Each structure stands twice: as structure tokens, then as C-alpha cells.
GROMACS .gro file of C-alpha atoms in nm:
model
  362
    1SER     CA    1   0.745  -2.017  -0.918
    2GLU     CA    2   0.379  -2.048  -1.021
    3GLN     CA    3   0.385  -2.338  -0.801
    4LEU     CA    4   0.418  -2.117  -0.508
    5PHE     CA    5   0.179  -1.795  -0.659
    6VAL     CA    6  -0.085  -2.082  -0.690
    7GLU     CA    7  -0.041  -2.211  -0.358
    8MET     CA    8  -0.037  -1.830  -0.252
    9ALA     CA    9  -0.380  -1.755  -0.440
   10ASP     CA   10  -0.518  -2.165  -0.299
   11VAL     CA   11  -0.511  -2.001   0.050
   12MET     CA   12  -0.607  -1.633  -0.003
   13ALA     CA   13  -0.950  -1.894  -0.148
   14ALA     CA   14  -0.993  -2.088   0.167
   15GLU     CA   15  -0.876  -1.908   0.465
   16GLY     CA   16  -1.069  -1.584   0.469
   17TRP     CA   17  -0.849  -1.358   0.291
   18ARG     CA   18  -1.020  -1.267  -0.055
   19ASP     CA   19  -1.278  -1.215   0.101
   20ALA     CA   20  -1.147  -0.969   0.349
   21GLY     CA   21  -1.038  -0.763   0.001
   22TYR     CA   22  -0.754  -0.913  -0.104
   23GLU     CA   23  -0.747  -0.952  -0.375
   24PHE     CA   24  -0.488  -0.950  -0.558
   25VAL     CA   25  -0.154  -1.188  -0.629
   26CYS     CA   26   0.090  -1.019  -0.690
   27ILE     CA   27   0.490  -1.103  -0.900
   28ASP     CA   28   0.744  -0.884  -0.829
   29ASP     CA   29   1.019  -0.866  -1.042
   30CYS     CA   30   1.301  -1.186  -1.213
   31TRP     CA   31   0.921  -1.340  -1.316
   32MET     CA   32   1.052  -1.365  -1.697
   33ALA     CA   33   1.294  -1.453  -1.924
   34PRO     CA   34   1.665  -1.296  -1.951
   35THR     CA   35   1.505  -1.227  -2.303
   36ARG     CA   36   1.181  -1.164  -2.522
   37ASP     CA   37   1.117  -1.465  -2.772
   38GLU     CA   38   1.123  -1.321  -3.098
   39ARG     CA   39   0.827  -1.157  -3.172
   40GLY     CA   40   0.945  -0.929  -2.903
   41ARG     CA   41   0.713  -1.006  -2.692
   42LEU     CA   42   0.852  -1.055  -2.258
   43GLN     CA   43   0.836  -1.363  -2.154
   44ALA     CA   44   0.838  -1.625  -1.842
   45ASP     CA   45   1.167  -1.849  -1.693
   46PRO     CA   46   1.079  -2.135  -1.876
   47LYS     CA   47   1.160  -2.305  -1.566
   48ARG     CA   48   1.034  -2.143  -1.286
   49PHE     CA   49   0.702  -2.056  -1.474
   50PRO     CA   50   0.678  -2.351  -1.717
   51SER     CA   51   0.304  -2.364  -1.769
   52GLY     CA   52   0.351  -1.902  -1.852
   53ILE     CA   53   0.198  -1.712  -1.738
   54ARG     CA   54  -0.149  -1.635  -1.905
   55LYS     CA   55  -0.199  -2.025  -1.744
   56LEU     CA   56  -0.172  -1.872  -1.414
   57ALA     CA   57  -0.393  -1.563  -1.435
   58ASP     CA   58  -0.688  -1.842  -1.578
   59TYR     CA   59  -0.549  -1.984  -1.185
   60VAL     CA   60  -0.644  -1.726  -1.013
   61HIS     CA   61  -0.925  -1.571  -1.170
   62SER     CA   62  -1.153  -1.957  -1.098
   63LYS     CA   63  -1.014  -1.897  -0.679
   64GLY     CA   64  -1.248  -1.545  -0.811
   65LEU     CA   65  -0.860  -1.356  -0.739
   66LYS     CA   66  -0.621  -1.097  -0.960
   67LEU     CA   67  -0.332  -1.183  -1.066
   68GLY     CA   68  -0.097  -0.848  -1.069
   69ILE     CA   69   0.211  -0.806  -1.299
   70TYR     CA   70   0.596  -0.610  -1.224
   71SER     CA   71   0.736  -0.460  -1.509
   72ASP     CA   72   1.015  -0.127  -1.568
   73VAL     CA   73   0.987   0.184  -1.748
   74GLY     CA   74   1.308   0.156  -1.854
   75ASN     CA   75   1.537  -0.084  -2.099
   76LYS     CA   76   1.608  -0.288  -1.737
   77THR     CA   77   1.355  -0.371  -1.452
   78CYS     CA   78   1.647  -0.334  -1.111
   79ALA     CA   79   1.722  -0.723  -1.135
   80GLY     CA   80   1.829  -0.659  -1.467
   81PHE     CA   81   1.579  -0.865  -1.662
   82PRO     CA   82   1.362  -0.677  -1.933
   83GLY     CA   83   1.202  -0.343  -1.897
   84SER     CA   84   0.968  -0.179  -2.117
   85TYR     CA   85   1.129   0.068  -2.276
   86ASP     CA   86   0.993   0.153  -2.641
   87HIS     CA   87   0.838  -0.196  -2.603
   88TYR     CA   88   0.533   0.017  -2.399
   89ASP     CA   89   0.213  -0.095  -2.648
   90LEU     CA   90   0.370  -0.438  -2.714
   91ASP     CA   91   0.377  -0.479  -2.263
   92ALA     CA   92   0.022  -0.399  -2.230
   93GLN     CA   93  -0.098  -0.584  -2.543
   94THR     CA   94   0.092  -0.861  -2.354
   95PHE     CA   95  -0.002  -0.838  -2.051
   96ALA     CA   96  -0.372  -0.824  -2.106
   97SER     CA   97  -0.404  -1.111  -2.337
   98TRP     CA   98  -0.244  -1.300  -2.054
   99GLY     CA   99  -0.510  -1.199  -1.818
  100VAL     CA  100  -0.299  -1.006  -1.539
  101ASP     CA  101  -0.561  -0.735  -1.381
  102LEU     CA  102  -0.209  -0.470  -1.205
  103LEU     CA  103   0.026  -0.339  -1.377
  104LYS     CA  104   0.340  -0.208  -1.125
  105PHE     CA  105   0.581  -0.061  -1.339
  106ASP     CA  106   0.942  -0.017  -1.151
  107GLY     CA  107   1.205   0.368  -1.267
  108CYS     CA  108   1.517   0.169  -1.246
  109ASN     CA  109   1.744   0.194  -1.565
  110SER     CA  110   1.519   0.519  -1.708
  111GLY     CA  111   1.798   0.776  -1.879
  112THR     CA  112   1.618   1.067  -1.782
  113LEU     CA  113   1.349   1.201  -1.605
  114GLU     CA  114   1.138   1.325  -1.944
  115LEU     CA  115   1.209   0.942  -2.031
  116LEU     CA  116   1.106   0.844  -1.746
  117ALA     CA  117   0.735   1.104  -1.736
  118GLU     CA  118   0.754   0.983  -2.133
  119GLY     CA  119   0.767   0.643  -2.040
  120TYR     CA  120   0.492   0.700  -1.714
  121ARG     CA  121   0.286   0.823  -1.951
  122ARG     CA  122   0.362   0.596  -2.257
  123MET     CA  123   0.207   0.316  -2.079
  124SER     CA  124  -0.085   0.433  -1.874
  125LEU     CA  125  -0.228   0.599  -2.242
  126ALA     CA  126  -0.126   0.209  -2.360
  127LEU     CA  127  -0.270   0.023  -2.111
  128ASN     CA  128  -0.581   0.219  -2.124
  129LYS     CA  129  -0.635   0.069  -2.513
  130THR     CA  130  -0.611  -0.281  -2.483
  131GLY     CA  131  -1.006  -0.195  -2.267
  132ARG     CA  132  -0.887  -0.449  -1.993
  133SER     CA  133  -0.923  -0.264  -1.647
  134ILE     CA  134  -0.589  -0.338  -1.543
  135VAL     CA  135  -0.456  -0.101  -1.227
  136TYR     CA  136  -0.149   0.044  -1.242
  137SER     CA  137   0.061   0.073  -0.937
  138CYS     CA  138   0.312   0.367  -1.046
  139GLU     CA  139   0.671   0.428  -0.896
  140TRP     CA  140   0.783   0.770  -1.040
  141PRO     CA  141   0.735   1.010  -0.755
  142PHE     CA  142   0.968   0.792  -0.642
  143TYR     CA  143   1.229   0.836  -0.832
  144LEU     CA  144   1.191   1.210  -0.962
  145ARG     CA  145   1.206   1.342  -0.569
  146PRO     CA  146   1.630   1.327  -0.512
  147VAL     CA  147   1.621   1.607  -0.808
  148GLN     CA  148   1.251   1.742  -0.872
  149GLN     CA  149   0.839   1.836  -0.675
  150PRO     CA  150   0.669   1.512  -0.844
  151ASN     CA  151   0.375   1.730  -0.997
  152TYR     CA  152   0.079   1.489  -0.868
  153THR     CA  153  -0.178   1.611  -0.984
  154GLU     CA  154  -0.031   1.476  -1.307
  155ILE     CA  155   0.100   1.154  -1.200
  156LYS     CA  156  -0.280   1.074  -1.067
  157GLN     CA  157  -0.439   1.155  -1.431
  158TYR     CA  158  -0.201   0.872  -1.546
  159CYS     CA  159  -0.179   0.613  -1.264
  160ASN     CA  160  -0.382   0.483  -0.994
  161HIS     CA  161  -0.128   0.480  -0.678
  162TRP     CA  162   0.211   0.595  -0.669
  163ARG     CA  163   0.496   0.534  -0.463
  164ASN     CA  164   0.693   0.907  -0.286
  165PHE     CA  165   0.948   0.695  -0.063
  166PHE     CA  166   1.143   0.398   0.010
  167ASP     CA  167   1.124   0.046   0.023
  168VAL     CA  168   0.939  -0.079   0.286
  169TYR     CA  169   1.143  -0.366   0.520
  170ASP     CA  170   1.024  -0.576   0.839
  171SER     CA  171   1.166  -0.277   1.106
  172TRP     CA  172   1.023  -0.150   1.321
  173SER     CA  173   1.285   0.226   1.240
  174SER     CA  174   1.150   0.137   0.819
  175ILE     CA  175   0.810   0.147   0.942
  176LYS     CA  176   0.851   0.454   1.167
  177SER     CA  177   1.096   0.650   0.910
  178ILE     CA  178   0.778   0.597   0.641
  179LEU     CA  179   0.548   0.760   0.920
  180ASP     CA  180   0.767   1.096   0.952
  181TRP     CA  181   0.800   1.114   0.616
  182THR     CA  182   0.469   1.084   0.554
  183ALA     CA  183   0.351   1.368   0.809
  184LEU     CA  184   0.740   1.620   0.643
  185HIS     CA  185   0.548   1.651   0.346
  186GLN     CA  186   0.127   1.587   0.425
  187ASP     CA  187   0.145   1.883   0.236
  188SER     CA  188   0.234   1.814  -0.066
  189ILE     CA  189   0.050   1.451  -0.053
  190VAL     CA  190  -0.266   1.427   0.113
  191LYS     CA  191  -0.476   1.665  -0.066
  192ILE     CA  192  -0.452   1.480  -0.441
  193ALA     CA  193  -0.510   1.095  -0.220
  194GLY     CA  194  -0.901   1.044  -0.306
  195PRO     CA  195  -1.019   0.800  -0.538
  196GLY     CA  196  -0.895   0.639  -0.857
  197GLY     CA  197  -0.573   0.776  -0.711
  198TRP     CA  198  -0.396   0.663  -0.404
  199ASN     CA  199  -0.067   0.782  -0.227
  200ASP     CA  200   0.109   0.437  -0.167
  201PRO     CA  201   0.345   0.495   0.164
  202ASP     CA  202   0.631   0.228   0.067
  203MET     CA  203   0.670  -0.059  -0.235
  204ALA     CA  204   0.914  -0.292  -0.276
  205SER     CA  205   1.112  -0.552  -0.502
  206VAL     CA  206   1.212  -0.778  -0.241
  207PHE     CA  207   0.914  -1.008  -0.086
  208VAL     CA  208   0.735  -1.239  -0.219
  209PHE     CA  209   0.435  -0.915  -0.314
  210LEU     CA  210   0.436  -0.580  -0.345
  211SER     CA  211   0.492  -0.475  -0.030
  212GLN     CA  212   0.329  -0.318   0.226
  213LEU     CA  213   0.194  -0.472   0.553
  214VAL     CA  214   0.484  -0.674   0.673
  215ILE     CA  215   0.283  -0.778   0.946
  216GLY     CA  216   0.332  -1.208   0.995
  217ASN     CA  217   0.671  -1.237   0.947
  218PHE     CA  218   0.904  -1.108   1.191
  219GLY     CA  219   1.089  -0.765   1.200
  220LEU     CA  220   0.831  -0.638   1.413
  221SER     CA  221   0.650  -0.694   1.805
  222TRP     CA  222   0.256  -0.666   1.817
  223ASP     CA  223   0.235  -0.340   1.939
  224GLN     CA  224   0.477  -0.209   1.635
  225ALA     CA  225   0.221  -0.404   1.341
  226VAL     CA  226  -0.070  -0.290   1.543
  227THR     CA  227   0.064   0.040   1.474
  228GLN     CA  228   0.136  -0.014   1.069
  229MET     CA  229  -0.247  -0.136   1.048
  230ALA     CA  230  -0.412   0.138   1.212
  231MET     CA  231  -0.141   0.415   1.075
  232TRP     CA  232  -0.194   0.275   0.691
  233ALA     CA  233  -0.535   0.205   0.753
  234ILE     CA  234  -0.541   0.635   0.835
  235MET     CA  235  -0.360   0.682   0.545
  236ALA     CA  236  -0.590   0.520   0.280
  237ALA     CA  237  -0.202   0.331   0.099
  238PRO     CA  238  -0.332   0.102  -0.016
  239LEU     CA  239  -0.349  -0.292   0.112
  240PHE     CA  240  -0.057  -0.518  -0.053
  241MET     CA  241   0.068  -0.773   0.163
  242SER     CA  242   0.394  -0.888   0.249
  243ASN     CA  243   0.438  -1.179   0.353
  244ASP     CA  244   0.398  -1.608   0.389
  245LEU     CA  245   0.038  -1.706   0.379
  246ARG     CA  246   0.155  -2.045   0.462
  247HIS     CA  247   0.299  -1.996   0.743
  248ILE     CA  248   0.087  -1.688   1.007
  249SER     CA  249   0.014  -1.675   1.288
  250PRO     CA  250  -0.351  -1.634   1.367
  251GLU     CA  251  -0.298  -1.262   1.592
  252ALA     CA  252  -0.100  -1.129   1.205
  253LYS     CA  253  -0.375  -1.304   1.025
  254TRP     CA  254  -0.622  -1.180   1.298
  255LEU     CA  255  -0.453  -0.764   1.280
  256LEU     CA  256  -0.439  -0.884   0.836
  257GLN     CA  257  -0.763  -1.018   0.828
  258ASN     CA  258  -1.034  -0.677   1.139
  259LYS     CA  259  -1.270  -0.595   0.908
  260GLU     CA  260  -1.357  -0.244   1.132
  261VAL     CA  261  -0.972  -0.186   1.034
  262ILE     CA  262  -1.033  -0.205   0.710
  263ALA     CA  263  -1.333  -0.015   0.664
  264ILE     CA  264  -1.148   0.264   0.824
  265ASN     CA  265  -0.876   0.122   0.472
  266GLN     CA  266  -1.190   0.150   0.241
  267ASP     CA  267  -1.390   0.400   0.343
  268PRO     CA  268  -1.623   0.460   0.027
  269LEU     CA  269  -1.522   0.913   0.069
  270GLY     CA  270  -1.174   0.831  -0.046
  271LYS     CA  271  -1.022   1.103   0.190
  272GLN     CA  272  -0.700   1.087   0.276
  273GLY     CA  273  -0.553   1.118   0.696
  274TYR     CA  274  -0.331   1.352   0.871
  275GLN     CA  275  -0.131   1.402   1.141
  276ILE     CA  276  -0.343   1.686   1.391
  277ALA     CA  277  -0.091   1.735   1.692
  278LYS     CA  278   0.237   1.621   1.829
  279ASP     CA  279   0.329   1.613   2.134
  280LYS     CA  280   0.692   1.434   2.304
  281ASN     CA  281   0.709   1.107   2.182
  282PHE     CA  282   0.336   1.131   2.112
  283GLU     CA  283   0.142   1.180   1.774
  284LEU     CA  284  -0.263   1.184   1.671
  285TRP     CA  285  -0.426   1.163   1.297
  286GLU     CA  286  -0.694   1.160   1.200
  287ARG     CA  287  -0.918   1.057   0.892
  288PRO     CA  288  -1.199   1.239   0.798
  289LEU     CA  289  -1.432   0.951   0.667
  290SER     CA  290  -1.781   0.922   0.516
  291GLY     CA  291  -2.137   0.966   0.734
  292GLN     CA  292  -1.945   1.266   0.899
  293ALA     CA  293  -1.719   1.035   1.151
  294TYR     CA  294  -1.362   1.065   1.185
  295ALA     CA  295  -1.076   0.764   1.232
  296THR     CA  296  -0.837   0.895   1.496
  297ALA     CA  297  -0.530   0.714   1.613
  298VAL     CA  298  -0.287   0.855   1.856
  299LEU     CA  299   0.111   0.627   1.795
  300ASN     CA  300   0.332   0.601   2.107
  301LYS     CA  301   0.661   0.658   1.941
  302GLN     CA  302   0.867   0.615   2.282
  303GLU     CA  303   1.021   0.276   2.278
  304ILE     CA  304   1.155   0.200   2.677
  305GLY     CA  305   0.915   0.204   2.936
  306GLY     CA  306   0.544   0.096   2.993
  307PRO     CA  307   0.233   0.259   2.854
  308GLN     CA  308   0.195   0.560   2.890
  309ASN     CA  309  -0.157   0.800   2.865
  310PHE     CA  310  -0.198   1.075   2.582
  311THR     CA  311  -0.467   1.352   2.674
  312PHE     CA  312  -0.600   1.580   2.412
  313SER     CA  313  -0.970   1.775   2.352
  314LEU     CA  314  -1.229   1.636   2.170
  315THR     CA  315  -1.231   2.005   1.992
  316PHE     CA  316  -0.935   1.931   1.831
  317LEU     CA  317  -1.091   1.693   1.558
  318GLY     CA  318  -1.222   1.788   1.292
  319ASN     CA  319  -1.194   2.104   1.301
  320GLY     CA  320  -1.425   2.121   1.632
  321LEU     CA  321  -1.676   1.958   1.398
  322ALA     CA  322  -1.560   1.628   1.491
  323CYS     CA  323  -1.783   1.591   1.800
  324ASN     CA  324  -2.030   1.880   1.800
  325PRO     CA  325  -2.161   1.852   2.013
  326ALA     CA  326  -2.154   1.556   2.110
  327CYS     CA  327  -2.031   1.197   1.959
  328SER     CA  328  -1.935   0.767   2.054
  329ILE     CA  329  -1.585   0.626   2.038
  330ARG     CA  330  -1.535   0.265   1.959
  331GLN     CA  331  -1.152   0.155   2.016
  332VAL     CA  332  -1.051  -0.067   1.679
  333LEU     CA  333  -0.750  -0.158   1.764
  334PRO     CA  334  -0.585  -0.298   1.918
  335ALA     CA  335  -0.865  -0.417   2.043
  336SER     CA  336  -1.273  -0.324   1.921
  337ARG     CA  337  -1.461  -0.190   2.214
  338ASP     CA  338  -1.701   0.056   2.328
  339TRP     CA  339  -1.590   0.421   2.433
  340GLY     CA  340  -1.950   0.543   2.485
  341VAL     CA  341  -2.109   0.937   2.400
  342TYR     CA  342  -1.867   1.193   2.499
  343SER     CA  343  -2.009   1.575   2.514
  344TRP     CA  344  -1.759   1.788   2.258
  345VAL     CA  345  -1.611   1.993   2.501
  346SER     CA  346  -1.482   1.650   2.664
  347SER     CA  347  -1.089   1.550   2.669
  348LEU     CA  348  -0.995   1.220   2.582
  349SER     CA  349  -0.763   1.013   2.789
  350VAL     CA  350  -0.602   0.719   2.607
  351GLU     CA  351  -0.312   0.510   2.683
  352VAL     CA  352  -0.092   0.346   2.391
  353ASN     CA  353   0.216   0.126   2.462
  354PRO     CA  354   0.563   0.197   2.357
  355THR     CA  355   0.584   0.190   1.959
  356GLY     CA  356   0.200   0.156   2.011
  357THR     CA  357  -0.092   0.256   1.942
  358VAL     CA  358  -0.447   0.283   1.916
  359LEU     CA  359  -0.718   0.341   1.664
  360LEU     CA  360  -1.039   0.479   1.732
  361LYS     CA  361  -1.393   0.625   1.541
  362VAL     CA  362  -1.578   0.866   1.623
   0.00000   0.00000   0.00000
């Protein structure tokens, strides 16, 4: 309901979320009335959004925030509301006239793969034609993948970020499956990511917001929440929270607003990280950063027992260049502290909790 989004915008402005960089309040599926109006335009559900989307956008903008909305490339949304098929220009103009700043464009009920691709292209052109800057969030590759390998070069020409994998759920098995999938496909997806176009590991329609970070709900332990935040930063993933900010623990708030982690996620070089080593239950990931720095994550996938040590040579990092001839290392998560200066030939021993991650900046 509009009341929910008004309250969430208030909290984002008042409790440091906007200042940490979270600037979009996103409405997902089910915001629409079941039919278009007499002029063929989408309209908001009159009971849940009685003031209309334009008024809500104005309110969100008054808080220094932006509004995101949802539609679908097919003739119906995933939940059965009117889709944008055959109405791409009209819907883009409608969203622009309402002051919308982001469109999540789903891929349900699209018919053939040709119609799906054509719809994603046409909506991209239609949004640009409005003259309003609207972030275009696609689900194009997710719907292609069961049948064919997505052409990411083409997708990046049209979309600002794109969904690759199944809905995220508030569970460790969901987070783990996303990380496994990303590592398995990194050769085809990492190179395409960069300013203007990003791989989105997941984007569920089952929560209040476009779903990314399920931190602050109930399904993840503290170590697993740290892992999600650290790995989403390594993967250069868009950070969309999927939680109720009116009822969030101080610990979850500290993690989600952690400026050092957000700085890694938003690094201006815009390169996506990747897995560089795997040993039993441990994984070593790195992400090149601006200023010749690297973010490094040591992930422990062991689910039982206590903390374990992982030791690796610093020559592993950045093809041997990250620490040549020496480097300073700072731990960012699970808590921030300086580790000091190391030489190129040093080994590093990192203690990591089960299902946890230690995030370092080298």
C-alpha cells in the first residue's frame, strides 16, 4: 500500500539509509488495478494506492529519494495483472509522467523468446524516448537461460542491470546456490559487468522491495548475513534491501550501512569480482578496485564445527600484482581492523567461522 512506501521512505531519510547510498524505494508486482483505464493506461489499485503513483513519487522525491516500479514484458505480470505487451511506449510515457526513476521489467507470459527479446529492446528505447532518466532493470537472461546462452553484449546495450538466477529466499541454501551459480558461470558474466550495466545475482518478487539483501529478516545467521553483504560487494551486485526497515536490529543496520563495504560495492572502477581458488570448504574471491587495490573474500562453506584457518600466498592476488612488492591489508568484515603491511612473498592465514566470510581490502 502507499502507506507502507511512505513509512519506508520516512525511515530511509531519517535513519541514515539514504545517506549510506540506498536511494530507491521500489514497488514490486501487484500495485496495479486489474484493468487499464479508458485511455489504455496502467492505473494503480484504487484501494491500496488511493492517491496514485504520481503523488507517491512526489512524496518519495521530497525525502531526497527515488521511486522504482514494476511491469512485465508479456501480456500479464507474474501475478496476473496487466502487462506491457503492445503498450511499451504508452507505459514508458506513463511511468515518466508519474516521476518514476527505475523500472523492474519482468519476463512472465511473454510467449516466444523472440517476443521476449523484442519487448526488452522496445521498452529500453521507449524509456529513453521519454527524456527521463529511468534505471532499466531487466530479467531477460534469466528467461533465456533454460533454452539458450544469453548474449550479454546485446543485453548490456539495452539494460542497466539484469537478473541471472532464481529468486533469492531468506535462507542460507538460497545464498549458497547463488554463489555457486555465479562461480560456475563467471567466465561468461564477469567480463560484461561495468558502469552502465551490472549482473544482478537475484531479484525476487516475493518481498516488499526488489530483492537483493535478505539481511535483517529471520533466515540467516549473523555469519551468513556477513557472507551475503561481503559477497554482494565482491560481485558488484546492485544492493537492494528486502526487509522491513521499521523493525530492523541494530546489528543488521550496522552491516547494511557499513560504509567500507558499500565503498567496495560501489567502487568507480566498476569491475566485478570472481573466484580465484577453492580448497575443500574454502573459497578465495577477489575484486580489482580503483587505486590498484583489491577486495579479497575468504568464504568458509563448512556448516558445522568451529572456526577454521585458511592460509594462502599473497602471490595469488591480482595475478601476482596486488601485493608486489608490498601491500597493506585491512579487514573490513566481520569487523574492521588493520592487519598491517605484508611483502609479496608472505602468506596470509585467515580464521573464518562456518558459513562466514572475512572481507579484506589489499
